[in-house]
XYZ file of C-alpha atoms in Angstrom:
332
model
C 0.000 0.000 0.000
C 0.926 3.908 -0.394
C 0.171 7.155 0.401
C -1.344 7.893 -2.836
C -0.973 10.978 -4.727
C -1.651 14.036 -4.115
C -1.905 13.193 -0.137
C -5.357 14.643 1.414
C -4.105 17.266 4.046
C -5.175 18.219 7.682
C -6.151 21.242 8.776
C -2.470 22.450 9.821
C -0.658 21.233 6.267
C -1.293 23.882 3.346
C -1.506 23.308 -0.197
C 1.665 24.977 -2.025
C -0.075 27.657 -3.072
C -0.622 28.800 0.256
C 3.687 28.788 0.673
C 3.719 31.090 -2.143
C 4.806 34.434 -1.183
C 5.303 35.882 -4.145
C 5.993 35.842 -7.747
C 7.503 37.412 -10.994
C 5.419 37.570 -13.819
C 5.725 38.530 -17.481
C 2.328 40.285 -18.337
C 0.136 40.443 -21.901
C 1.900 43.484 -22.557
C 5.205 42.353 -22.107
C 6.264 43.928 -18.856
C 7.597 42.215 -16.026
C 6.276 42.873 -12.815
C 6.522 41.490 -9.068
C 3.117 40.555 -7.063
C 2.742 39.274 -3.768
C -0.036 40.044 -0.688
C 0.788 43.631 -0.390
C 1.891 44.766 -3.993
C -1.101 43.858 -6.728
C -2.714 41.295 -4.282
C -5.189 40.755 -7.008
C -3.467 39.828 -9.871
C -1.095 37.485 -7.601
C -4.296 35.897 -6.104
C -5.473 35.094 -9.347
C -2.704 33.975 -10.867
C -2.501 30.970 -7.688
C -4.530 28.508 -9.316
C -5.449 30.945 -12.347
C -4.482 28.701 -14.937
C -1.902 30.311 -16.437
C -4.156 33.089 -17.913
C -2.750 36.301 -15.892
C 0.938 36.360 -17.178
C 4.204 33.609 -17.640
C 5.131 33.182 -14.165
C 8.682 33.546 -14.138
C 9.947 33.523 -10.371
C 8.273 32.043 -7.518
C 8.769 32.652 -3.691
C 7.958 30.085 -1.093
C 8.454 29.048 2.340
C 9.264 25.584 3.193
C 8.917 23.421 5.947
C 11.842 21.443 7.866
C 11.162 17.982 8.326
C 12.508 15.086 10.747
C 13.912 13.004 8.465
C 13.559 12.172 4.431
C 11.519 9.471 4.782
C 7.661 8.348 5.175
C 5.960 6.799 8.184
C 2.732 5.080 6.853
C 0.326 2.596 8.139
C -2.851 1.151 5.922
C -5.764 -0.786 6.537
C -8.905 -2.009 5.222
C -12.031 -0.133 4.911
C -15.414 -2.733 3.742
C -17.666 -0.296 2.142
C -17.977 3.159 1.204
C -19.641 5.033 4.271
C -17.005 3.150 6.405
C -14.343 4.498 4.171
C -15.591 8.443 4.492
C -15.828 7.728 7.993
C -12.133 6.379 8.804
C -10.881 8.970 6.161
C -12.141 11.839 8.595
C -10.881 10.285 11.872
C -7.712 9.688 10.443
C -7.250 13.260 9.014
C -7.339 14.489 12.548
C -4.121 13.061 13.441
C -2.541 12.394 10.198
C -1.043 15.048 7.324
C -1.530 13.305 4.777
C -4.428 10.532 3.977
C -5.849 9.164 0.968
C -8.642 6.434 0.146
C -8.091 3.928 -2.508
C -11.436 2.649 -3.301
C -13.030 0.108 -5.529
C -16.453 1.410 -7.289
C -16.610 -1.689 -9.817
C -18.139 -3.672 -6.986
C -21.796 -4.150 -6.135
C -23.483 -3.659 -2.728
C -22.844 -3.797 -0.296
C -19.199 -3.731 -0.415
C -19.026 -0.626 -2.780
C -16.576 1.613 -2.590
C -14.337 -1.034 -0.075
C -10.906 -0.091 -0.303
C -7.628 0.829 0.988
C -7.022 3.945 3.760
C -3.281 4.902 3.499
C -1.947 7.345 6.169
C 1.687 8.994 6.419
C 3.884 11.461 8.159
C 7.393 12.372 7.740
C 9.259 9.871 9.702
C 11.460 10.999 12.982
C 14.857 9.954 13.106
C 15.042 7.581 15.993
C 12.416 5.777 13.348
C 14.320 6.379 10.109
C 17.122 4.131 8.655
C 20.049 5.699 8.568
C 21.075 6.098 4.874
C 18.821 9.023 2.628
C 16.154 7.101 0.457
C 17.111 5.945 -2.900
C 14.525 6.203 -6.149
C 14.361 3.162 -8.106
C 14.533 3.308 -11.616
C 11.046 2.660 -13.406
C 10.636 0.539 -16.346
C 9.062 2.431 -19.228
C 5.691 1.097 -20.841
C 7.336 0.543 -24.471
C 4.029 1.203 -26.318
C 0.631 2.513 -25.876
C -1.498 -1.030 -25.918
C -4.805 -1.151 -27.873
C -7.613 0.282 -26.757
C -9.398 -3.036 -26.333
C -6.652 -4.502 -23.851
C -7.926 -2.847 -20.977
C -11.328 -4.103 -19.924
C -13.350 -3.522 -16.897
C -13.188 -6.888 -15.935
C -9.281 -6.904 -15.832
C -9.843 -3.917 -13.191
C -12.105 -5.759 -11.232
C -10.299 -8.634 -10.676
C -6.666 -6.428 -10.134
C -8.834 -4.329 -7.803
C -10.284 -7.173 -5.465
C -6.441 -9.126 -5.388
C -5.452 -5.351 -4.149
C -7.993 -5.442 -1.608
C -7.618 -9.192 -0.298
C -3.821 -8.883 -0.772
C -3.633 -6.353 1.423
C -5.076 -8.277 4.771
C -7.019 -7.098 7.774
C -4.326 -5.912 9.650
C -3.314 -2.533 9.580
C 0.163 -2.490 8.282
C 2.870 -0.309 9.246
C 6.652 0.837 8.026
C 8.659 3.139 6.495
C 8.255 3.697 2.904
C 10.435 6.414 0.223
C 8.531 9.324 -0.171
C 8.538 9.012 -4.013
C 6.798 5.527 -3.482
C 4.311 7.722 -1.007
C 3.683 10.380 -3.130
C 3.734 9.355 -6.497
C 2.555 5.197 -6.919
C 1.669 5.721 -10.553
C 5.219 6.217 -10.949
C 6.626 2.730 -10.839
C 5.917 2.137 -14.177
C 6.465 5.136 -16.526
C 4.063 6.243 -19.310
C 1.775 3.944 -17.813
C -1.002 6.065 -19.151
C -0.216 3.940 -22.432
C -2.664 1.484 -20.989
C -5.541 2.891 -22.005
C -4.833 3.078 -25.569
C -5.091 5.461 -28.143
C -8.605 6.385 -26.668
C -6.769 7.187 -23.484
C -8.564 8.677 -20.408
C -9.932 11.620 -18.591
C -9.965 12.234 -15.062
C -12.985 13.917 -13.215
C -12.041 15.356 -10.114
C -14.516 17.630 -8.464
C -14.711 18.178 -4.364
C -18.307 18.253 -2.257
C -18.612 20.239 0.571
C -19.901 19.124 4.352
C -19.641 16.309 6.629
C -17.832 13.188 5.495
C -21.080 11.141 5.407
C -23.292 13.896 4.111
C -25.585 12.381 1.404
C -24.228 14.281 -1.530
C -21.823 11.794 -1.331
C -23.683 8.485 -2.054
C -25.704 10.747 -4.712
C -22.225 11.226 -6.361
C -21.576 7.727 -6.504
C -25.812 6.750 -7.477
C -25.317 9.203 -10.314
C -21.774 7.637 -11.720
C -23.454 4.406 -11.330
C -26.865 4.846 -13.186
C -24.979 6.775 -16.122
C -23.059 3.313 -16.370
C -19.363 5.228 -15.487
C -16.683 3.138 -15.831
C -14.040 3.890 -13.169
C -11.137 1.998 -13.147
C -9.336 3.920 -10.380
C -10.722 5.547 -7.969
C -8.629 7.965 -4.695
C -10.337 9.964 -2.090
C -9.200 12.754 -0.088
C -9.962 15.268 2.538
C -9.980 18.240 1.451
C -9.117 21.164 3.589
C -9.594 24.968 3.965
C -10.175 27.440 0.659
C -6.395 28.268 -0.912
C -6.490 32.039 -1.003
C -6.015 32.147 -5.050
C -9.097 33.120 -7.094
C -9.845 30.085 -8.294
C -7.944 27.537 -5.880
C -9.929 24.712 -6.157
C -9.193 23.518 -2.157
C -12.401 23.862 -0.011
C -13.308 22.001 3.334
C -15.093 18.669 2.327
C -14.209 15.760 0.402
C -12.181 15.387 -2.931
C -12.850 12.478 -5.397
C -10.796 11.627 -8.477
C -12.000 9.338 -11.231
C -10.038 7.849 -14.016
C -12.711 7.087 -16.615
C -11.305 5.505 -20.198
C -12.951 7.973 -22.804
C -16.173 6.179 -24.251
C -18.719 7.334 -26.302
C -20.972 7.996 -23.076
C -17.874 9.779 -20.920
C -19.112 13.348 -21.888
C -22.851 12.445 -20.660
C -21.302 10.974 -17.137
C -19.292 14.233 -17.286
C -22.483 16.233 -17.288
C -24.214 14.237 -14.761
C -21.670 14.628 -12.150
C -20.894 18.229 -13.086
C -25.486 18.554 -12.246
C -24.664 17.143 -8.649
C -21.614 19.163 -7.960
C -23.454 22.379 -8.856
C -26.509 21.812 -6.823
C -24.379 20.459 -3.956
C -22.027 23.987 -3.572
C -19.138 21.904 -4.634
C -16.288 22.743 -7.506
C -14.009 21.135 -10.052
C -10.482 20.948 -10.376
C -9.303 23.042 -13.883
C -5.986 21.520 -13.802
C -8.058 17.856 -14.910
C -10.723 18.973 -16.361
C -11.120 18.264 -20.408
C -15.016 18.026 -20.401
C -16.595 20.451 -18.318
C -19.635 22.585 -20.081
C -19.113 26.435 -19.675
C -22.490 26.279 -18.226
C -21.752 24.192 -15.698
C -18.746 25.996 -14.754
C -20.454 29.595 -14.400
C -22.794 27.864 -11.806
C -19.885 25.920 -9.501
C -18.024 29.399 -9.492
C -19.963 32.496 -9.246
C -18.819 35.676 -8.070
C -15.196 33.848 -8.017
C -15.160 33.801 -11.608
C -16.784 37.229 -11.814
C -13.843 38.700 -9.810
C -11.134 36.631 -11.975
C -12.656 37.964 -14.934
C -11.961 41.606 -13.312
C -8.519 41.163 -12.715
C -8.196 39.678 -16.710
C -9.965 42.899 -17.736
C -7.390 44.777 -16.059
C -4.366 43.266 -16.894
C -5.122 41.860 -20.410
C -8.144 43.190 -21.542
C -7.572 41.892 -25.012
C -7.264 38.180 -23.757
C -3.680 37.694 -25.020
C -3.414 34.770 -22.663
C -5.784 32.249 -23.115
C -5.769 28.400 -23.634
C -8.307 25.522 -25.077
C -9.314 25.605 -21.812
C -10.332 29.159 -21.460
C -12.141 29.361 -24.925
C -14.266 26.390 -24.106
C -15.105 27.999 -20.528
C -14.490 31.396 -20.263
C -15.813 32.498 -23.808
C -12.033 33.433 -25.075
C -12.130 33.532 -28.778
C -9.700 31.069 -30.307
C-alpha cells in the first residue's frame, strides 16, 4: 500500500499555493512585474490557481517546511464499504497530514466503494534508517497497448487481489517518499494502458460532513450513467487556498479515471449537475469536459472577480488556452 498521490491534508498542512509568497510575472503586454499580498494582491491571487491566464510566471517565492527526516511513516488498513471508508478517512485526518482512500467502485453492494485507507507522516529519526532514500529506476511502458486490452473486468479482478492482498491488519513501516507520493510512478508512461482512446480524469470536491448524502448521490449518479471507473482515490480536502480560483475547499475530494467512451461526456455532465446543486467545484488543472455552463454555476462571483482582474491586466485576452475558450468564452 501507499500514500497515494496528491496526499489529502489536515487542517495544519497547506496546499503549495498557500507557501507562495510571491511571484515574478511577465504580463500580456510584455512587462515584467513582481506581485505578492501587499503589492497587486489581485493579480497574484489570481494567478494561484489561475491557470496560467494572468501572465508567464517567471519567479516564484515560497516558504518551506523542515522535516525530521527524508523518509515516510505510513500505516494502511482495510475499509469494507464506502460510508465506512468516508468515515475512517475523517478520523484519520485528525491526526494524520496526509491521507488518501483507494477505493473500488466496480463492486456491487454492499461492499461498494471497499478499499484501501493509506496514512503517512514524515518519519522521525530515531524511526528512520540511517542512509537518505534511494529512487528506483522505473521501467518504461514501451508502447501505448490497444484500446481493447484494458477491460473492466481486468480492473475488477486487479482491484479485489489489491484489496484481499492487502489483509485485515493494519500495516505499518517506512516507505520512500517518491513511493508515497507518487505510486503511478513505478511504471512510466503507464497512461499507455488505455490506448489510443486514453482517459480523462474527473475530479470535483463536495462540501460538508464526510457522510453527508451528496456523497452516495455522487456515486448513485456515476453508477446509473453506467461510469466506468477503473481507479478511484479519495481525499480530505481542507480549507479554501487564497487564489481566485484555488480549487481547495473544506469537504471531500474524489478523483475518477474514466477511459474515454462514447458515453464519458454524458457521465461528465451528470456529475458536473450534482456538484453544482451540492455547492461543490471542479479541479481546472483535470478537467477536459466540463460545459461552460456548468462551470459559471460551480463558481460564481469567483469567476466574476477573476474575470476583473483579466480585464485589467489583459483586456484583449492575449493569454488564453483551449481551456479558457471552451469555458471562459475566449475567442480562439
Amino acid at each position: 500500500a501507499n500514500c497515494g498521490e496528491p496526499p489529502g491534508r489536515t487542517p495544519g498542512h497547506r496546499r503549495f499555493g498557500e507557501h507562495v509568497r510571491a511571484l515574478r510575472l511577465r504580463l500580456a503586454d510584455g512587462n515584467i512585474v513582481e506581485v505578492d499580498d501587499t503589492h497587486e494582491s489581485e493579480l497574484f491571487r489570481a494567478t494561484l490557481g489561475g491557470m496560467g491566464l494572468t501572465g508567464h510566471v517567471l519567479e516564484v517565492e515560497f516558504a518551506m517546511e523542515r522535516i525530521a527526516s527524508p523518509w515516510i511513516w505510513q500505516e494502511s488498513e482495510r475499509v469494507a464499504d464506502f460510508d465506512t471508508a468516508l468515515e475512517r478517512l475523517e478520523v484519520a485526518g485528525r491526526s494524520w497530514p496526509y491521507t488518501v482512500l483507494w477505493n473500488d467502485l466496480m463492486i456491487d453492494e454492499p461492499h461498494l466503494g471497499r478499499g484501501l485507507l493509506m496514512k503517512g507522516r514524515w518519519a522521525t529519526p530515531d524511526e528512520a534508517p540511517p542512509q537518505p532514500p534511494r529512487w528506483r529506476a522505473a521501467p518504461t511502458l514501451p508502447i501505448a497497448l490497444p484500446s481493447w486490452a484494458l477491460q473492466p473486468w481486468m480492473l475488477a479482478v486487479g482491484n479485489r487481489l489489491n484489496y484481499w492482498q492487502h489483509g485485515a491488519r493494519v500495516r505499518s513501516g517506512i516507505e520512500h517518499p517518491g513511493t508515497c507520493f507518487y505510486p503511478l510512478d513505478v511504471l512510466r508512461q503507464w497512461n499507455g494502458l488505455y490506448g489510443r482512446r486514453g482517459f480523462t480524469q474527473y475530479q470535483a470536491v463536495l462540501p460538508g460532513p464526510h457522510l453527508h448524502p451528496s456523497h452516495r448521490r455522487l456515486l448513485r449518479t456515476l453508477r446509473q450513467r453506467r461510469g466506468e471507473v477503473f481507479l478511484c482515490v479519495i481525499k480530505d480536502c481542507g480549507p479554501a487556498g487564497k487564489g481566485l480560483l484555488s480549487y481547495p475547499r473544506p469537504g471531500v475530494s474524489y478523483a475518477f479515471d474514466l477511459p474515454i467512451g462514447p458515453n464519458t461526456q454524458s457521465v461528465v455532465d451528470a456529475l458536473n449537475e450534482v456538484v453544482v446543486e451540492e455547492g461543490g467545484r471542479i479541479y481546472l488543472a483535470k478537467d477536459a469536459l466540463t460545459r461552460p455552463e456548468h462551470y459559471r454555476a460551480m463558481e460564481g462571483e469567483r469567476l466574476q472577480a477573476f474575470a476583473a482582474v483579466r480585464d485589467k491586466w489583459d483586456p484583449q485576452r492575449r493569454l488564453k488556452s483551449a481551456l479558457s475558450v471552451r469555458l471562459l468564452g475566449d475567442v480562439a
